[in-house]
CSV table of C-alpha atoms and ligand atoms in Angstrom, one decimal:
chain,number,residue,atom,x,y,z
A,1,UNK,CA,91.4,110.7,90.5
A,2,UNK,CA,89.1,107.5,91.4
A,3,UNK,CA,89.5,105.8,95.0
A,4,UNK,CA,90.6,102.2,95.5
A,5,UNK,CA,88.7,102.2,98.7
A,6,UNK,CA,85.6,104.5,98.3
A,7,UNK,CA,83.7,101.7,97.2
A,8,UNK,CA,85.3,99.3,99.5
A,9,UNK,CA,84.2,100.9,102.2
A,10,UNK,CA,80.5,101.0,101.2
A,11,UNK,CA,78.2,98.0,102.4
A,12,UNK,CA,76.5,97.7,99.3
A,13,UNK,CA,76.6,94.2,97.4
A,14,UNK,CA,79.0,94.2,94.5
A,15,UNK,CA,77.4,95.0,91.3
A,16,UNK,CA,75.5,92.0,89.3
A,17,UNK,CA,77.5,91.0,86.2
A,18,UNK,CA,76.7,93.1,83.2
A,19,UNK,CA,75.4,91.4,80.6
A,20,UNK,CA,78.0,92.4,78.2
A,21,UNK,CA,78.5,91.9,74.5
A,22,UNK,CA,80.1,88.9,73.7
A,23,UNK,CA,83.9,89.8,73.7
A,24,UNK,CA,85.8,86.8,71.3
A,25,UNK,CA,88.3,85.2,71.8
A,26,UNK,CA,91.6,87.5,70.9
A,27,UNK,CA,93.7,85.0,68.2
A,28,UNK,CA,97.3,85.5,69.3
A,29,UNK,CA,100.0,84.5,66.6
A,30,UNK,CA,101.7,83.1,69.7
A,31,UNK,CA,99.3,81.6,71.6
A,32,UNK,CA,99.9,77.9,70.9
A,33,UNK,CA,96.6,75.6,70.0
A,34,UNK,CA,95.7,74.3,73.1
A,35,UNK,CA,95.6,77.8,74.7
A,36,UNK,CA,92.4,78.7,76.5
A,37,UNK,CA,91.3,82.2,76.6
A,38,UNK,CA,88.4,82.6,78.7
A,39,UNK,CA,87.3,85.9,77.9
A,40,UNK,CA,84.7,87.5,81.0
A,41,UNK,CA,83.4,90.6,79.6
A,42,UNK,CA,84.7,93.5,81.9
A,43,UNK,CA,82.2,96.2,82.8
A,44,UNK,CA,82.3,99.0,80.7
A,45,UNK,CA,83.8,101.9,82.8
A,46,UNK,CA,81.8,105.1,82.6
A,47,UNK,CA,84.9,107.4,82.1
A,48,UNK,CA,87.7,106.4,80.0
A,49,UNK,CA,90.6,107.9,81.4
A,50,UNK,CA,93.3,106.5,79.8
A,51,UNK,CA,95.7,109.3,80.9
A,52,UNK,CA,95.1,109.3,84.5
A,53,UNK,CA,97.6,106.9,87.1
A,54,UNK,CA,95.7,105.9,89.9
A,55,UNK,CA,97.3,105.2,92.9
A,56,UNK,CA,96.6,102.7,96.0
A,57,UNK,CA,96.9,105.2,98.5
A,58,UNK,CA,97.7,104.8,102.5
A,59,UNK,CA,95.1,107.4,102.3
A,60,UNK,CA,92.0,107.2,100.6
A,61,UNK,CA,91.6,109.7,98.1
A,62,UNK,CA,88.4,111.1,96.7
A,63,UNK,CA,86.9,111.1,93.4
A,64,UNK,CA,87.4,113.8,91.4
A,65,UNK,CA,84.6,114.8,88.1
A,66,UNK,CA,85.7,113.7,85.2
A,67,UNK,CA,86.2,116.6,83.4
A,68,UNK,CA,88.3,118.6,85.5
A,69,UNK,CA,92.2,118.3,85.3
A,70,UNK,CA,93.7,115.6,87.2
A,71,UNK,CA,97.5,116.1,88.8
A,72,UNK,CA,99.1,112.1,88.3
A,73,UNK,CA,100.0,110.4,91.0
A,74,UNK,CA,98.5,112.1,93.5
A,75,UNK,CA,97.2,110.7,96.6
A,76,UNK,CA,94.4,112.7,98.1
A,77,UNK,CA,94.3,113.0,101.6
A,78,UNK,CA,91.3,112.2,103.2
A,79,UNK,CA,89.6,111.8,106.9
A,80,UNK,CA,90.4,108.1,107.8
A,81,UNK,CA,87.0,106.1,107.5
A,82,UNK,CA,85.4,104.0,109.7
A,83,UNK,CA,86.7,100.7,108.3
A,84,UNK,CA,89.7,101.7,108.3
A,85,UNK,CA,89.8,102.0,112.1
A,86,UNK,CA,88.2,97.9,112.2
A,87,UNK,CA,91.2,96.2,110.4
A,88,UNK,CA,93.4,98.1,112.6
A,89,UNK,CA,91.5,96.5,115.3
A,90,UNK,CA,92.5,93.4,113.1
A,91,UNK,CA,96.1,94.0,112.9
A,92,UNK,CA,96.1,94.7,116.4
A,93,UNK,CA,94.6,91.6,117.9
A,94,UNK,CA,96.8,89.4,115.5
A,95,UNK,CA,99.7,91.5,117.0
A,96,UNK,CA,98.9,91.7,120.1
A,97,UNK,CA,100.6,88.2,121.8
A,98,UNK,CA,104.0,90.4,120.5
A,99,UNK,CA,102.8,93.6,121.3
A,100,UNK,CA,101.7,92.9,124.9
A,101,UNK,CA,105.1,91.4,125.4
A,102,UNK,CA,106.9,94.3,124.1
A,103,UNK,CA,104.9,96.3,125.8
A,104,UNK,CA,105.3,94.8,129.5
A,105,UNK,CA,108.9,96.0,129.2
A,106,UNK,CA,107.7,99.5,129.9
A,107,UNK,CA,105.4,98.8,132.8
A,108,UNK,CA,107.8,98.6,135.8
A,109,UNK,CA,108.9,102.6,137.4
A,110,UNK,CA,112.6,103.2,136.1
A,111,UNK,CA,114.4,103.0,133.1
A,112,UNK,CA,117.8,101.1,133.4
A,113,UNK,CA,119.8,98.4,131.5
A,114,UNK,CA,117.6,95.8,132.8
A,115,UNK,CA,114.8,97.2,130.7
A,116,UNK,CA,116.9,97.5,127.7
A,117,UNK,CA,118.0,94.5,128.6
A,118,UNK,CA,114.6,92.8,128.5
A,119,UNK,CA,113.4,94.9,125.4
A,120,UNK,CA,116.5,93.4,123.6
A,121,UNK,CA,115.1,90.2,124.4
A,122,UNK,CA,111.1,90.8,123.5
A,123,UNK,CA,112.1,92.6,119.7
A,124,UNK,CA,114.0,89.4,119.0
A,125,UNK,CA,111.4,87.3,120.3
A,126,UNK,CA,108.9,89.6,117.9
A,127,UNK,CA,111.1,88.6,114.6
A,128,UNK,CA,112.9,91.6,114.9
A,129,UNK,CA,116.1,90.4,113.9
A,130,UNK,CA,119.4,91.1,115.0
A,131,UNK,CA,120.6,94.1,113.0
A,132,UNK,CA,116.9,96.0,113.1
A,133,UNK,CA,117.2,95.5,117.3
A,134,UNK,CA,120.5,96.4,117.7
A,135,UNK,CA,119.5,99.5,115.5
A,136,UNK,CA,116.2,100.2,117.5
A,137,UNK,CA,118.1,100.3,121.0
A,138,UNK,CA,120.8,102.3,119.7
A,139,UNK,CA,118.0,104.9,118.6
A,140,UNK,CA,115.5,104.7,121.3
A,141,UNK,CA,118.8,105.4,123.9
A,142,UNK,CA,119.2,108.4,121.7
A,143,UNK,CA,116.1,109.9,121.6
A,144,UNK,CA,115.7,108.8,125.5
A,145,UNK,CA,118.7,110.8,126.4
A,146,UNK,CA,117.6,114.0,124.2
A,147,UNK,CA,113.9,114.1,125.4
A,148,UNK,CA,115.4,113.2,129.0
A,149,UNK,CA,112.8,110.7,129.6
A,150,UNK,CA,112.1,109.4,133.2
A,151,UNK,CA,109.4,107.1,132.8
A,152,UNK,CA,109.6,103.8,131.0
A,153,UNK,CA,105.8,104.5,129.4
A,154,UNK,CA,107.7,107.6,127.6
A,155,UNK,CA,110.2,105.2,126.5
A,156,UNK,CA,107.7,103.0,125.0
A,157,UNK,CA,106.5,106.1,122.9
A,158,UNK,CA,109.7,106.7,121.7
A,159,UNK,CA,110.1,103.4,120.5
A,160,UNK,CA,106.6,103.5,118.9
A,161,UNK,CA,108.8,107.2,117.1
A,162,UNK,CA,111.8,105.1,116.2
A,163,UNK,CA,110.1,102.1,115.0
A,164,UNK,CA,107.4,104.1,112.7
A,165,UNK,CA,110.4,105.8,111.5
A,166,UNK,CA,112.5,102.9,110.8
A,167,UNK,CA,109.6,101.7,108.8
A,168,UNK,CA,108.8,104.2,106.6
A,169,UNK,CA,110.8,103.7,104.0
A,170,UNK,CA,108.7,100.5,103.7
A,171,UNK,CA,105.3,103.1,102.8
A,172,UNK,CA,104.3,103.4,99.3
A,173,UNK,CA,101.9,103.4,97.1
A,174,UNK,CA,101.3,101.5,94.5
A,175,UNK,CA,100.4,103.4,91.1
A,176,UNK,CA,98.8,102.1,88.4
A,177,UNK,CA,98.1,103.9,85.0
A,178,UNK,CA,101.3,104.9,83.6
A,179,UNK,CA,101.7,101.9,81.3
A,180,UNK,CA,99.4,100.5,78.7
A,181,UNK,CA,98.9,97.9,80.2
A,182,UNK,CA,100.6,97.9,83.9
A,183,UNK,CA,102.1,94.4,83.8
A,184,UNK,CA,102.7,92.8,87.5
A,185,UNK,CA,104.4,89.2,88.1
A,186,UNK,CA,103.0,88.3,91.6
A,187,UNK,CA,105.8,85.2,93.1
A,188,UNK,CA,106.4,84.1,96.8
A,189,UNK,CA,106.5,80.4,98.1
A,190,UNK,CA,103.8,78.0,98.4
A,191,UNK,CA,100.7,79.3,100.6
A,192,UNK,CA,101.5,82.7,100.9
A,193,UNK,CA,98.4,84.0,99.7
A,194,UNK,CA,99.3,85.0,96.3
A,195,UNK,CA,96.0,83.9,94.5
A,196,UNK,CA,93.9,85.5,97.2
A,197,UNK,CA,96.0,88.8,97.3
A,198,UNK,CA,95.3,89.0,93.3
A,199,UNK,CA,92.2,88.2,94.0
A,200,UNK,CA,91.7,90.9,96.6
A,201,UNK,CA,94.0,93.5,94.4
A,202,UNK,CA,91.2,92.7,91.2
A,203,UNK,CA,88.3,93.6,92.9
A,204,UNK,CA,89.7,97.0,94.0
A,205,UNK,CA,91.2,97.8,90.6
A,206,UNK,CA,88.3,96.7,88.7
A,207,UNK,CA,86.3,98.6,91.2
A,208,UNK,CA,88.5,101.6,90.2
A,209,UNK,CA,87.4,101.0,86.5
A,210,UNK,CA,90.6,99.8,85.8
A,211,UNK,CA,89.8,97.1,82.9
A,212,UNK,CA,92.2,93.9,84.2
A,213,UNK,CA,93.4,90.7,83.0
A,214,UNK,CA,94.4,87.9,84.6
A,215,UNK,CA,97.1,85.6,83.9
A,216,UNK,CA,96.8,82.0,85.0
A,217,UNK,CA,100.6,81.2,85.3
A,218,UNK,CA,100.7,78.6,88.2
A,219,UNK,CA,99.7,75.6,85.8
A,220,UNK,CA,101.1,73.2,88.0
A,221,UNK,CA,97.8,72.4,89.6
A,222,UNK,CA,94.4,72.5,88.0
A,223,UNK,CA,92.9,74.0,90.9
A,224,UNK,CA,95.1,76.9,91.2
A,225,UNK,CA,93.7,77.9,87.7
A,226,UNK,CA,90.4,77.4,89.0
A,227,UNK,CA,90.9,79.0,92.4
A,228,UNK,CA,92.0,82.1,90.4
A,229,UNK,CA,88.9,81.4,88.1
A,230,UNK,CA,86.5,81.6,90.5
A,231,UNK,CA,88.4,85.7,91.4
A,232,UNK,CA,87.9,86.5,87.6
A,233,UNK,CA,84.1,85.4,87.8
A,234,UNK,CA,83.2,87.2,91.2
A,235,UNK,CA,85.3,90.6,89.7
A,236,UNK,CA,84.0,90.2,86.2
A,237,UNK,CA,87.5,90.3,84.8
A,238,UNK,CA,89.1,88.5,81.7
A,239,UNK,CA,91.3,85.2,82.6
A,240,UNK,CA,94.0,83.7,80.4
A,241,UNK,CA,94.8,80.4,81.1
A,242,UNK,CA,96.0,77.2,80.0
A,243,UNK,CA,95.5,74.0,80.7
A,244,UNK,CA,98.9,71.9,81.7
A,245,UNK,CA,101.1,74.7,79.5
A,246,UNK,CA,104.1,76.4,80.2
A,247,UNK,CA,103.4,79.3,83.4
A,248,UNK,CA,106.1,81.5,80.5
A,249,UNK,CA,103.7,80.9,77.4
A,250,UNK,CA,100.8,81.9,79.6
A,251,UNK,CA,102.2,84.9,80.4
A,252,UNK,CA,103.1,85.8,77.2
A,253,UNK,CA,99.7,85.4,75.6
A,254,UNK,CA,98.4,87.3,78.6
A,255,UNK,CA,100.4,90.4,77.9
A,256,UNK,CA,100.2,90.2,74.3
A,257,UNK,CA,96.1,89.9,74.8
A,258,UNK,CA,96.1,92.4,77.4
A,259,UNK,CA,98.0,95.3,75.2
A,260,UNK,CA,95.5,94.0,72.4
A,261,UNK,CA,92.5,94.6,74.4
A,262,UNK,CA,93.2,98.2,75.8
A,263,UNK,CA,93.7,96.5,79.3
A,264,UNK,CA,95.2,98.8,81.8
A,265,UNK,CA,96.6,95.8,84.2
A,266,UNK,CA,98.0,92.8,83.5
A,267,UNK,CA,98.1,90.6,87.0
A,268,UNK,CA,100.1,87.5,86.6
A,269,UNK,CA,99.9,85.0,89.3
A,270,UNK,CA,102.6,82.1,89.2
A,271,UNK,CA,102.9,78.7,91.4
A,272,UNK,CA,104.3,78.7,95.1
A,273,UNK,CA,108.3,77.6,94.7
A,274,UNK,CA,110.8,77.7,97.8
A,275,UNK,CA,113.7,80.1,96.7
A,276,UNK,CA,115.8,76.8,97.4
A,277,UNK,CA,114.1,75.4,94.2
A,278,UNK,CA,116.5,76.8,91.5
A,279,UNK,CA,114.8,74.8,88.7
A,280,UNK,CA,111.9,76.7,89.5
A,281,UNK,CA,113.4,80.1,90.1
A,282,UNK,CA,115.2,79.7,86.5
A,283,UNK,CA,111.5,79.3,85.4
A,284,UNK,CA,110.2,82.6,87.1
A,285,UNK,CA,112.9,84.5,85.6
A,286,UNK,CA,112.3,82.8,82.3
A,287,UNK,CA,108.4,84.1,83.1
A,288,UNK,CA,110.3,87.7,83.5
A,289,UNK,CA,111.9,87.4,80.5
A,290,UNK,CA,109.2,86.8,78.4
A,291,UNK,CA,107.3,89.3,79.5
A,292,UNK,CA,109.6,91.9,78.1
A,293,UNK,CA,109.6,90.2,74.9
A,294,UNK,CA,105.6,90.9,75.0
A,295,UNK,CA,106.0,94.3,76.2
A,296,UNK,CA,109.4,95.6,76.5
A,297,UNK,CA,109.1,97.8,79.3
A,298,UNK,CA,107.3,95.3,81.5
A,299,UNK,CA,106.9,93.9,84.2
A,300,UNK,CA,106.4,97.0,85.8
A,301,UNK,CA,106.0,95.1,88.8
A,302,UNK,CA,107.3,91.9,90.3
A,303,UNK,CA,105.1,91.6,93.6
A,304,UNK,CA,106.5,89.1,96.4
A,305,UNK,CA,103.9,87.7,98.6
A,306,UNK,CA,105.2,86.9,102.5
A,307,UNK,CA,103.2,85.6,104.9
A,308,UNK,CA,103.4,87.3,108.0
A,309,UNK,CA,103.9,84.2,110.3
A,310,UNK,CA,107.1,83.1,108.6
A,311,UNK,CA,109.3,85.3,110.8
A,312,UNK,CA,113.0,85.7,110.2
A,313,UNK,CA,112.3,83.1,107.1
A,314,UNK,CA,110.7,86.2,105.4
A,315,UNK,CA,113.5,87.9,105.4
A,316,UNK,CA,115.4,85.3,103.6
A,317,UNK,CA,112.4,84.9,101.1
A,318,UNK,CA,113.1,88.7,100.4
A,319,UNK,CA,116.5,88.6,99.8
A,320,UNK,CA,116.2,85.2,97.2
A,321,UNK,CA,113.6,86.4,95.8
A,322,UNK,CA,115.1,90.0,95.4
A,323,UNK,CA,118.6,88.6,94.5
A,324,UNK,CA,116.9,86.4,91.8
A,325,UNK,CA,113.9,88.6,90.0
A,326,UNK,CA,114.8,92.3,91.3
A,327,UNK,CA,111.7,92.8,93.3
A,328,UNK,CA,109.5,96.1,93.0
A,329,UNK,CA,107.5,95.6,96.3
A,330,UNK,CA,105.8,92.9,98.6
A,331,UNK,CA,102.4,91.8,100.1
A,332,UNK,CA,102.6,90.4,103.6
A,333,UNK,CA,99.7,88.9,105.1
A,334,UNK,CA,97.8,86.9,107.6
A,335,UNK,CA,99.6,89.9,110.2
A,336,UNK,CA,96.0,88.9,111.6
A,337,UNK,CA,97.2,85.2,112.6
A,338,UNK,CA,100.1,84.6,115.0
A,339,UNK,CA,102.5,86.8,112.6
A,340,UNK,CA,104.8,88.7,115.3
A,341,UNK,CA,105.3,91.7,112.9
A,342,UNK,CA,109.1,92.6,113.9
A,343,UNK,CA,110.2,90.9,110.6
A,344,UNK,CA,109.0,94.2,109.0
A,345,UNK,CA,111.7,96.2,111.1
A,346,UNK,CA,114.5,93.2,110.0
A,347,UNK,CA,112.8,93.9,106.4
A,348,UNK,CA,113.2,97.8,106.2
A,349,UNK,CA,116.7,97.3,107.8
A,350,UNK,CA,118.3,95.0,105.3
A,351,UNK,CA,116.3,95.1,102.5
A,352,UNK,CA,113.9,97.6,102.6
A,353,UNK,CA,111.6,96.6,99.3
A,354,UNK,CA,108.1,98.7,99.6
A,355,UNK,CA,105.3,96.8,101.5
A,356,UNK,CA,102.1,97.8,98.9
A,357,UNK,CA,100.0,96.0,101.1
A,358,UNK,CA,99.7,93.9,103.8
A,359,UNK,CA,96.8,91.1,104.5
A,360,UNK,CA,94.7,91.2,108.1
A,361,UNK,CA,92.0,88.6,106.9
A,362,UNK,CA,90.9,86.6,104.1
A,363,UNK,CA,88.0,89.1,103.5
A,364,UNK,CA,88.1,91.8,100.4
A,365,UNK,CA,88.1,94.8,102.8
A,366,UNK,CA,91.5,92.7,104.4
A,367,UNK,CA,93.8,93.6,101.8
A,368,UNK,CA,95.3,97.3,102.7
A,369,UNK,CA,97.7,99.7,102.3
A,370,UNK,CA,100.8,100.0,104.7
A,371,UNK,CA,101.2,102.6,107.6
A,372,UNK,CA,104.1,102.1,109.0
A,373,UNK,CA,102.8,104.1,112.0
A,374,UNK,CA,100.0,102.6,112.5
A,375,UNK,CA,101.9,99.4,112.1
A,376,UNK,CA,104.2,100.3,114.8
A,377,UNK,CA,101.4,101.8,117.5
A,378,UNK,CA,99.9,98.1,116.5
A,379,UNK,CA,103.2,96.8,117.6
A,380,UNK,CA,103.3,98.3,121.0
A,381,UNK,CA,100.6,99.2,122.1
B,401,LIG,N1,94.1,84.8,107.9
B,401,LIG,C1,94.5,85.1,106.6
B,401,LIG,N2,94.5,84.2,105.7
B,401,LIG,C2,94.9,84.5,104.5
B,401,LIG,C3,95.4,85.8,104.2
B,401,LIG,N3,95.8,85.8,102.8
B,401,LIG,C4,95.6,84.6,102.4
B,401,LIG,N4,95.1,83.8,103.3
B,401,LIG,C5,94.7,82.3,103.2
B,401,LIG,O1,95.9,81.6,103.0
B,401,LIG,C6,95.6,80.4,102.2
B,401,LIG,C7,96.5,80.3,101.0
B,401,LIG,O2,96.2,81.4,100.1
B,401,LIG,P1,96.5,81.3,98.6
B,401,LIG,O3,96.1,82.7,98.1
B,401,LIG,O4,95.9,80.1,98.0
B,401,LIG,O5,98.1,81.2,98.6
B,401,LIG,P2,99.0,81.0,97.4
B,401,LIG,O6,100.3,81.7,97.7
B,401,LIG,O7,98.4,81.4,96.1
B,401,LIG,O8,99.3,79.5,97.4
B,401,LIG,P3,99.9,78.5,96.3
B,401,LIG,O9,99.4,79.0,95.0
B,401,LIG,O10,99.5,77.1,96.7
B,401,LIG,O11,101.4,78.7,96.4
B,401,LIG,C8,94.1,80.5,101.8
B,401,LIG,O12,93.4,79.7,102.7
B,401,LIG,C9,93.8,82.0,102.1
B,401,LIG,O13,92.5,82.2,102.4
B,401,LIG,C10,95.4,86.8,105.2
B,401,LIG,O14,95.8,87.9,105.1
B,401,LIG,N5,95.0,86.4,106.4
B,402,LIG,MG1,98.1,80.4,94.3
């Protein structure tokens, strides 16, 4: 078992390109002429270990020799680095105008209905939805009654309790090494932080000696191949892309040159689209679609990006883009902005699709796994 954070955490630069042989072109029967398949020689890992599944832990896990037996899928529990404790700090701060509101609830001496009444009022405010703060009050009463709590701070810390649990359904990892190669569609609507979550997700899988491939699928806008360029270059991974051609065809010939090249991931990033936009959600099921022709038990992942500061419209996004494409798991980010967080709670309530990760900065160290809670001490504290 290798760690997705290990090396993340270390402050040493990221290794210099390797000058590698030089890796041709692969000639896909498919590929139509105009294809271009810029091919960035991927650093040879030191271990093939085609039979291990990594996983992108909550926790980070260790790295085991290579010749002793590795159990699948399984997360090693480790003491909670340094780092780790910073972009808490992050989510935090970008919580906090939410939090500390939340939190004020509990600072007067008793606890009656005008406090619940108030709390009612500052989860909504927080995203929170309807249903999840309905829910939350009708727990935290509970567990106030059974713990026979007196003081509103021990309220406060029940909430933290019912929140955390509310939210863990949410926690889970996301494993990679079962499929040859792991194919993931990554969608969500314009500005979301798709490309840089990709970006974010290469360098720690490629980092993992996982050998990736990127798929240039948003070829609406020349620079959204070159934004996702300029992630293949800095992680030394291989980039299919096409100039001008159809985000399905691109996606095709990534698959089909990622199962020809022994690549163990397959990220596909595609062009922002509002779920409103049914021309353009026909064409990301279309995208779907063909990637089963290419690999018939793929995608193994369809990854929908939501940026934290959308509030209750996040929800929305989950469910359209869940109704229409079957989602496996989501990315929220920029929970460092002015992102209020309670959507989370709305999201595990009515459609509780796995958070992988969630985004505290535009930094590589900002992408990480989901705690639900921490996420909820981060909430109200
Ligand atoms: N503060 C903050 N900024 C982020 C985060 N994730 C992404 N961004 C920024 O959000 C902006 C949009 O990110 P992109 O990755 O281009 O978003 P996208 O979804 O690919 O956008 P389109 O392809 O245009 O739909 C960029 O400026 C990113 O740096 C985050 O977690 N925190
Ligand atoms: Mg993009």
């Amino acid at each position: 078992m290798f760690s997705f954070f290990k090396k993340k955490f270390s402050s040493s630069p990221a290794p210099e390109p390797v000058p590698a042989p030089a890796v041709a072109s692969v000639d896909l029967p498919q590929a139509p002429p105009e294809a271009v398949v810029a091919a960035v020689p991927v650093a040879p890992a030191p271990v093939a270990a085609p039979a291990q599944a990594a996983v992108l832990s909550a926790e980070p896990v260790t790295v085991s020799a290579p010749a002793m037996p590795v159990a699948p899928i399984a997360p090693v529990p480790a003491p909670a680095p340094e780092p780790r404790r910073s972009w808490i700090d992050k989510l935090r701060q970008g919580l906090r105008k939410t939090g500390s509101s939340i939190a004020q609830v509990f600072t007067g001496t008793q606890i009656d209905d005008a406090l619940y009444e108030e709390l009612e009022e500052a989860l909504l405010m927080a995203d929170t939805g309807v249903k999840a703060t309905e829910y939350l009050l009708t727990d935290l009463k509970r567990r106030v009654k059974e713990a026979k709590a007196t003081d509103p701070q021990a309220v406060r810390g029940l909430l933290v309790e019912a929140l955390a649990e509310l939210l863990k359904p949410l926690e889970k990892s996301l494993a990679v090494g079962q499929h040859s190669p792991t194919v993931m569609m990554v969608v969500g609507v314009n500005g979301a932080g798709k490309t840089t979550s990709i970006g974010k997700l290469t360098r720690h899988l490629a980092e993992a000696d996982q050998k990736v491939l990127l798929a240039a699928a948003d070829t609406f806008r020349a620079a959204a191949r070159e934004q996702l360029s300029v992630w293949a270059d800095r992680t030394q991974v291989q980039i299919i892309s096409q100039e001008g051609g159809d985000p399905a065809s691109v996606t095709f010939d990534a698959v089909s040159a990622g199962r020809a090249r022994g690549c163990d991931v397959v990220l596909a990033d595609t062009a922002g689209r509002l779920p409103t936009q049914l021309h353009l959600m026909e064409e990301l099921k279309k995208i779907k679609r063909v990637i089963t022709k290419a690999q018939a038990d793929a995608p193994h992942e369809v990854l929908l990006v939501v940026d934290g500061n959308t509030g209750q419209n996040a929800l929305s996004q989950v469910k359209s883009f869940d109704d229409a494409l079957g989602l496996t798991g989501l990315i929220v980010t920029k929970l460092d902005g002015t992102a209020k967080g309670g959507v989370l709670a709305a999201i595990a309530r009515e459609r509780a699709i796995p958070v992988y990760f969630i985004g505290v900065g535009e930094k590589l160290e900002d992408l990480q796994t989901f705690n639900a809670r921490e996420f909820a001490q981060a909430l109200l504290e």
